[in-house]
Short mmCIF file of C-alpha atoms and ligand atoms in Angstrom, two decimals:
data_model
loop_
_atom_site.label_atom_id
_atom_site.label_comp_id
_atom_site.label_asym_id
_atom_site.label_seq_id
_atom_site.Cartn_x
_atom_site.Cartn_y
_atom_site.Cartn_z
CA MET A 1 148.78 129.92 29.65
CA HIS A 2 147.48 128.30 32.83
CA SER A 3 147.87 129.68 36.34
CA VAL A 4 147.92 126.25 37.97
CA VAL A 5 148.44 122.82 36.42
CA VAL A 6 148.03 119.83 38.74
CA ILE A 7 149.72 116.57 37.75
CA GLY A 8 147.72 113.72 39.27
CA SER A 9 144.09 113.21 40.24
CA GLY A 10 144.23 111.27 43.52
CA CYS A 11 143.33 112.70 46.91
CA ALA A 12 146.22 115.18 46.81
CA GLY A 13 145.63 116.39 43.26
CA SER A 14 141.87 116.76 43.63
CA THR A 15 142.12 118.56 46.96
CA ALA A 16 144.66 120.95 45.42
CA ALA A 17 142.19 121.44 42.55
CA ILE A 18 139.30 122.21 44.95
CA TYR A 19 141.34 124.91 46.70
CA ALA A 20 142.83 126.38 43.53
CA ALA A 21 139.42 126.40 41.83
CA ARG A 22 137.76 128.12 44.79
CA ALA A 23 140.53 130.73 44.60
CA GLY A 24 139.41 131.41 41.02
CA LEU A 25 142.57 129.99 39.44
CA GLU A 26 140.79 127.56 37.08
CA PRO A 27 143.27 124.72 37.62
CA LEU A 28 143.87 122.13 34.93
CA VAL A 29 144.22 118.61 36.34
CA ILE A 30 146.07 116.03 34.25
CA GLU A 31 144.60 112.77 35.48
CA GLY A 32 147.50 110.43 34.74
CA LEU A 33 147.47 106.72 33.94
CA GLU A 34 145.77 105.73 37.19
CA ALA A 35 143.00 108.35 37.25
CA GLY A 36 141.82 108.84 40.82
CA GLY A 37 145.03 107.43 42.24
CA GLN A 38 145.54 104.64 44.72
CA LEU A 39 142.14 105.02 46.38
CA THR A 40 140.58 103.60 43.23
CA LEU A 41 142.34 100.34 44.11
CA THR A 42 140.91 100.08 47.63
CA THR A 43 137.51 99.11 48.96
CA ASP A 44 136.31 100.49 52.29
CA VAL A 45 138.03 103.60 53.61
CA GLU A 46 137.24 103.66 57.31
CA ASN A 47 139.63 106.36 58.49
CA PHE A 48 138.74 109.38 56.37
CA PRO A 49 137.12 111.87 58.77
CA GLY A 50 133.49 112.66 58.11
CA PHE A 51 132.44 109.18 57.01
CA PRO A 52 131.48 107.34 60.23
CA ASP A 53 130.18 104.36 58.25
CA GLY A 54 133.17 104.28 55.89
CA ILE A 55 133.17 105.05 52.18
CA MET A 56 134.38 103.15 49.14
CA GLY A 57 137.72 104.46 47.83
CA PRO A 58 136.56 105.12 44.24
CA ASP A 59 133.47 106.90 45.60
CA LEU A 60 135.62 109.17 47.78
CA VAL A 61 137.93 110.30 44.95
CA GLY A 62 134.94 110.59 42.60
CA ARG A 63 133.31 113.00 45.05
CA MET A 64 136.52 115.04 45.33
CA LYS A 65 136.68 115.34 41.55
CA ARG A 66 133.04 116.48 41.29
CA GLN A 67 133.67 118.98 44.08
CA ALA A 68 136.66 120.45 42.22
CA GLN A 69 134.74 120.55 38.92
CA ARG A 70 131.87 122.37 40.61
CA PHE A 71 134.23 125.30 41.23
CA GLY A 72 135.70 125.31 37.73
CA ALA A 73 138.59 122.82 37.78
CA VAL A 74 139.07 121.12 34.43
CA TYR A 75 140.09 117.43 34.37
CA ARG A 76 141.89 116.07 31.38
CA HIS A 77 142.74 112.47 30.48
CA GLY A 78 146.36 111.84 29.65
CA GLU A 79 149.79 111.49 31.09
CA VAL A 80 152.52 114.11 31.31
CA SER A 81 155.48 112.57 29.51
CA ARG A 82 157.99 115.42 29.91
CA VAL A 83 158.40 118.71 31.77
CA ASP A 84 160.73 121.69 31.47
CA LEU A 85 161.08 123.43 34.82
CA SER A 86 164.21 125.41 33.88
CA GLU A 87 162.27 128.68 33.52
CA ARG A 88 158.80 130.09 34.07
CA PRO A 89 156.31 129.62 32.62
CA PHE A 90 156.94 125.91 33.10
CA LYS A 91 156.19 123.53 30.27
CA ALA A 92 154.52 120.12 30.50
CA TRP A 93 153.94 117.85 27.52
CA ILE A 94 151.04 115.49 26.94
CA GLY A 95 152.19 113.61 23.87
CA ASP A 96 153.31 116.32 21.43
CA GLU A 97 151.18 119.02 22.99
CA ALA A 98 152.99 121.46 25.29
CA LEU A 99 151.10 123.21 28.10
CA GLU A 100 152.40 126.36 29.76
CA THR A 101 151.76 127.18 33.38
CA LYS A 102 152.83 129.77 35.94
CA THR A 103 152.74 127.23 38.78
CA LEU A 104 152.80 123.45 38.89
CA ILE A 105 151.48 121.14 41.60
CA VAL A 106 153.07 117.70 41.47
CA ALA A 107 150.64 115.14 42.88
CA SER A 108 151.67 112.20 40.73
CA GLY A 109 151.64 109.75 43.65
CA ALA A 110 153.33 106.40 43.90
CA SER A 111 152.89 103.04 42.15
CA ALA A 112 153.11 99.48 43.34
CA ARG A 113 156.52 97.88 43.79
CA TRP A 114 157.23 94.50 42.16
CA LEU A 115 159.73 91.80 43.10
CA GLY A 116 161.31 92.13 39.66
CA LEU A 117 161.43 88.40 38.81
CA PRO A 118 161.09 87.68 35.06
CA SER A 119 158.44 85.02 35.81
CA GLU A 120 156.50 87.51 37.94
CA GLN A 121 156.59 90.15 35.19
CA ALA A 122 155.51 87.59 32.57
CA LEU A 123 152.47 86.64 34.63
CA ILE A 124 151.16 90.11 35.51
CA GLY A 125 147.48 89.98 34.60
CA HIS A 126 147.61 86.17 34.48
CA GLY A 127 147.51 85.49 38.20
CA VAL A 128 150.13 87.98 39.39
CA SER A 129 148.62 91.23 40.66
CA SER A 130 149.36 94.24 42.87
CA CYS A 131 145.69 94.86 43.55
CA ALA A 132 143.59 92.36 45.47
CA THR A 133 140.58 94.63 45.19
CA CYS A 134 140.82 94.60 41.42
CA ASP A 135 141.66 90.94 40.86
CA GLY A 136 140.70 88.96 43.98
CA PHE A 137 137.31 88.08 42.56
CA PHE A 138 138.88 86.00 39.78
CA PHE A 139 140.28 83.53 42.33
CA ARG A 140 137.06 82.50 44.00
CA GLY A 141 137.41 79.01 45.50
CA MET A 142 141.18 78.88 44.95
CA PRO A 143 144.26 79.22 47.21
CA VAL A 144 146.16 82.52 46.84
CA THR A 145 149.41 83.99 48.15
CA VAL A 146 150.22 87.51 49.33
CA VAL A 147 153.76 88.88 49.70
CA GLY A 148 154.48 91.58 52.29
CA GLY A 149 154.35 92.37 56.00
CA GLY A 150 152.83 95.86 56.08
CA ASP A 151 149.28 97.16 56.43
CA SER A 152 148.64 96.68 52.72
CA ALA A 153 149.52 92.98 52.96
CA MET A 154 147.14 92.57 55.91
CA GLU A 155 144.36 94.52 54.20
CA GLU A 156 144.74 92.60 50.95
CA SER A 157 144.90 89.24 52.74
CA LEU A 158 141.74 89.96 54.71
CA PHE A 159 139.97 91.10 51.56
CA LEU A 160 141.05 87.95 49.70
CA THR A 161 139.57 85.68 52.39
CA ARG A 162 136.18 86.66 50.95
CA PHE A 163 136.96 84.69 47.81
CA ALA A 164 139.90 82.37 48.32
CA THR A 165 139.90 78.98 50.05
CA GLU A 166 143.18 79.88 51.75
CA VAL A 167 145.43 82.94 51.84
CA SER A 168 149.15 82.42 52.49
CA VAL A 169 151.07 85.48 53.62
CA VAL A 170 154.76 85.30 52.73
CA HIS A 171 156.94 87.74 54.64
CA ARG A 172 160.73 88.04 54.61
CA ARG A 173 161.13 88.60 58.38
CA GLU A 174 159.55 87.31 61.61
CA GLU A 175 158.45 90.81 62.74
CA PHE A 176 155.70 92.66 60.92
CA ARG A 177 155.64 96.30 59.93
CA ALA A 178 151.83 96.28 59.93
CA SER A 179 149.92 98.13 62.66
CA LYS A 180 148.78 96.03 65.61
CA ILE A 181 145.08 96.35 64.83
CA MET A 182 145.51 95.15 61.22
CA LEU A 183 147.86 92.34 62.22
CA ASP A 184 145.50 91.15 64.97
CA ARG A 185 142.58 91.15 62.54
CA ALA A 186 144.54 89.07 60.05
CA ARG A 187 145.87 86.72 62.73
CA SER A 188 142.38 85.97 63.97
CA ASN A 189 141.20 84.96 60.49
CA GLU A 190 141.42 81.19 60.12
CA LYS A 191 141.76 81.31 56.35
CA ILE A 192 145.10 83.14 56.61
CA HIS A 193 148.30 81.07 56.87
CA TRP A 194 151.70 82.53 57.67
CA ILE A 195 155.02 81.78 55.98
CA THR A 196 157.64 83.98 57.62
CA SER A 197 161.37 84.46 56.96
CA ALA A 198 160.79 83.56 53.32
CA THR A 199 160.72 85.25 49.93
CA VAL A 200 159.33 84.28 46.54
CA SER A 201 162.22 83.32 44.26
CA ASP A 202 160.19 82.21 41.21
CA VAL A 203 156.63 82.02 39.93
CA GLU A 204 155.26 79.02 37.99
CA ASP A 205 154.13 78.71 35.16
CA PRO A 206 154.85 81.44 32.57
CA ASP A 207 154.53 78.95 29.68
CA ALA A 208 150.99 78.03 30.68
CA LYS A 209 150.17 81.76 31.18
CA GLU A 210 148.75 81.05 34.62
CA VAL A 211 150.02 80.85 38.18
CA THR A 212 150.24 77.28 39.43
CA GLY A 213 152.66 77.82 42.30
CA VAL A 214 155.59 79.76 43.67
CA ARG A 215 159.10 78.78 44.65
CA LEU A 216 159.91 80.01 48.16
CA ARG A 217 163.34 80.61 49.65
CA SER A 218 164.18 80.79 53.34
CA THR A 219 165.82 84.08 54.31
CA VAL A 220 167.51 82.21 57.20
CA ASP A 221 169.28 79.29 55.50
CA GLY A 222 168.51 79.65 51.76
CA ARG A 223 166.50 76.40 51.63
CA GLU A 224 163.97 76.35 48.75
CA TRP A 225 160.59 74.66 48.41
CA ASP A 226 157.45 74.77 46.23
CA HIS A 227 154.15 76.20 47.34
CA LYS A 228 150.96 75.58 45.36
CA THR A 229 148.86 78.66 44.70
CA SER A 230 146.58 80.03 41.98
CA ALA A 231 147.49 83.69 42.35
CA LEU A 232 150.26 85.90 43.68
CA PHE A 233 149.43 89.33 45.10
CA LEU A 234 152.31 91.73 45.76
CA ALA A 235 151.87 94.15 48.66
CA ILE A 236 155.48 95.23 49.14
CA GLY A 237 155.16 98.99 49.07
CA HIS A 238 155.33 101.67 46.43
CA ILE A 239 157.68 103.70 44.26
CA PRO A 240 157.08 107.45 43.77
CA ASN A 241 156.13 108.54 40.24
CA THR A 242 158.89 111.08 39.75
CA GLY A 243 160.77 109.77 36.69
CA ILE A 244 159.97 112.87 34.60
CA PHE A 245 161.35 115.18 37.30
CA ALA A 246 164.78 113.55 37.61
CA GLY A 247 167.49 116.18 37.21
CA GLN A 248 164.93 119.02 37.52
CA LEU A 249 163.64 118.69 41.11
CA ASP A 250 165.57 117.57 44.20
CA LEU A 251 164.70 113.90 44.74
CA ASP A 252 165.94 111.65 47.53
CA GLU A 253 167.71 108.32 46.97
CA GLN A 254 164.38 106.50 46.62
CA GLY A 255 163.01 109.06 44.18
CA TYR A 256 160.68 110.91 46.56
CA ILE A 257 160.53 114.71 46.10
CA VAL A 258 162.57 116.50 48.75
CA SER A 259 160.50 119.16 50.48
CA HIS A 260 161.98 122.63 50.81
CA GLY A 261 159.53 123.65 53.54
CA GLY A 262 155.73 123.59 53.37
CA ALA A 263 154.75 122.38 49.91
CA LYS A 264 157.83 123.86 48.22
CA THR A 265 160.15 121.87 45.98
CA SER A 266 163.65 122.93 44.94
CA VAL A 267 162.11 124.98 42.08
CA LYS A 268 160.18 128.15 42.88
CA GLY A 269 156.60 127.82 41.62
CA VAL A 270 156.60 124.00 41.68
CA PHE A 271 154.81 122.48 44.67
CA HIS A 272 154.49 118.91 45.92
CA ALA A 273 151.40 117.19 47.30
CA GLY A 274 150.80 113.69 48.60
CA ASP A 275 152.62 110.38 48.25
CA VAL A 276 155.05 111.73 45.68
CA GLN A 277 156.82 113.40 48.62
CA ASP A 278 155.42 111.58 51.67
CA ARG A 279 157.09 108.27 52.40
CA VAL A 280 155.95 108.23 56.04
CA TYR A 281 152.21 108.74 56.42
CA ARG A 282 150.82 107.96 52.94
CA GLN A 283 147.21 108.30 54.02
CA ALA A 284 144.27 109.68 52.07
CA VAL A 285 143.74 112.38 54.67
CA THR A 286 147.40 113.47 54.77
CA ALA A 287 147.48 113.54 50.96
CA ALA A 288 144.35 115.71 50.97
CA GLY A 289 145.96 118.03 53.55
CA ALA A 290 149.10 118.26 51.41
CA GLY A 291 147.00 119.13 48.35
CA CYS A 292 145.41 121.95 50.31
CA LYS A 293 148.83 123.31 51.34
CA ALA A 294 150.18 123.15 47.79
CA ALA A 295 147.20 125.07 46.38
CA ILE A 296 147.38 127.75 49.08
CA GLU A 297 151.10 128.23 48.44
CA ALA A 298 150.56 128.43 44.67
CA GLU A 299 147.81 130.99 45.19
CA ARG A 300 150.00 133.10 47.51
CA LEU A 301 152.91 133.07 45.08
CA LEU A 302 150.68 134.14 42.19
CA GLU A 303 149.20 136.89 44.32
CA GLU A 304 152.65 138.14 45.39
CA GLU A 305 153.67 138.24 41.74
CA GLY A 306 150.54 140.18 40.83
P1 LIG B 1 155.09 99.15 53.81
O1 LIG B 1 154.55 99.54 55.12
O2 LIG B 1 156.30 99.83 53.27
O3 LIG B 1 155.35 97.58 53.84
C1 LIG B 1 155.96 96.92 52.77
C2 LIG B 1 156.22 95.48 53.17
O4 LIG B 1 156.75 94.78 52.06
C3 LIG B 1 157.20 95.36 54.31
O5 LIG B 1 156.75 94.37 55.21
C4 LIG B 1 158.48 94.95 53.61
O6 LIG B 1 159.28 94.10 54.39
C5 LIG B 1 157.97 94.18 52.42
N1 LIG B 1 158.88 94.24 51.28
C6 LIG B 1 159.38 95.35 50.67
N2 LIG B 1 160.16 95.00 49.61
C7 LIG B 1 160.15 93.66 49.59
C8 LIG B 1 160.78 92.72 48.73
N3 LIG B 1 161.54 93.09 47.70
N4 LIG B 1 160.56 91.42 48.98
C9 LIG B 1 159.78 91.02 50.00
N5 LIG B 1 159.16 91.85 50.85
C10 LIG B 1 159.35 93.17 50.64
O7 LIG B 1 154.00 99.33 52.64
P2 LIG B 1 152.41 99.18 52.73
O8 LIG B 1 151.99 97.98 53.45
O9 LIG B 1 151.99 99.34 51.31
O10 LIG B 1 151.94 100.45 53.55
C11 LIG B 1 152.31 101.76 53.13
C12 LIG B 1 151.68 102.80 54.05
O11 LIG B 1 150.26 102.82 53.88
C13 LIG B 1 151.93 102.53 55.52
O12 LIG B 1 152.11 103.75 56.18
C14 LIG B 1 150.65 101.87 55.97
O13 LIG B 1 150.39 102.04 57.36
C15 LIG B 1 149.63 102.58 55.12
N6 LIG B 1 148.43 101.72 54.91
C16 LIG B 1 147.38 101.83 55.80
C17 LIG B 1 146.26 101.04 55.65
C18 LIG B 1 145.13 101.21 56.62
O14 LIG B 1 145.30 101.81 57.65
N7 LIG B 1 143.94 100.71 56.32
C19 LIG B 1 146.17 100.11 54.62
C20 LIG B 1 147.26 99.99 53.74
C21 LIG B 1 148.38 100.79 53.91
P3 LIG B 1 160.11 94.66 55.65
O15 LIG B 1 159.11 94.88 56.73
O16 LIG B 1 161.07 93.56 55.94
O17 LIG B 1 160.76 95.93 55.18
#
């Protein structure tokens, strides 16, 4: 029987683990499929306080993990496939193995959103990617295309200019959601070209198992045209990883956990931390703060219950 099980090992999960471990609760962290979370897919993190020269994303989450382990947190590979939150102790399954825990911290984060085109899905890993940091290097000396109009699209486009001959940003509106500073940086980069009021309607060429171009469609008049490119990077937001909690925790219409004040979910003893609940800020530092809150609330509940 565990006192605290943390689902997820990104900024939120590891910060929860640091606090729970320092409270002597020996938390068990289930790392999940993307161990270390979304920061492992980024390069420089320039806005995490305490690192005036920036820090690489994987380095930052690696340090958080070591910090939690130093105080007795145990990290375990694997993915929670099922939970039973109907009574305490709660149950969480990794494969056939059931874990029991008095409290649960859900820090399972969010995953990249896809367009959902069959040709896109067929070409994932063959030129279609949701992670410029991971795959940009493969397209050195080639033209690439990024879809999206938020900060991620700007960040990925700027990163890709290091390798690609030309980066085309395809965005479905004329206005951008990205922050002014990121948009200005991208706009002042000569390698970046802008295709606005357009979406990708198809990706060529699934038969050849490589990306040779995309079909674009105007969002104004529906006109279609071909655009040559060697890779397609999606930067169109994220979907919270809450599938296993459906019907057990209050979720909103997009699947984010609904907060019941502080780090509380609709089930007493289950706490939320990070992007799995936060659709607004989604920053490393806010996720870390949320992990801290969740661990403190778990500790207080356990203390109240003796
Ligand atoms: P986002 O802000 O939600 O932007 C998603 C973009 O994708 C939007 O421009 C959206 O278009 C577009 N989009 C969504 N679905 C689409 C579809 N089906 N087809 C075509 N386009 C679609 O997501 P994000 O850029 O990943 O950023 C998430 C959060 O992380 C934000 O708070 C952001 O500030 C933060 N972030 C910060 C940094 C940084 O500071 N260094 C870096 C990355 C992310 P519409 O605008 O038309 O909705």
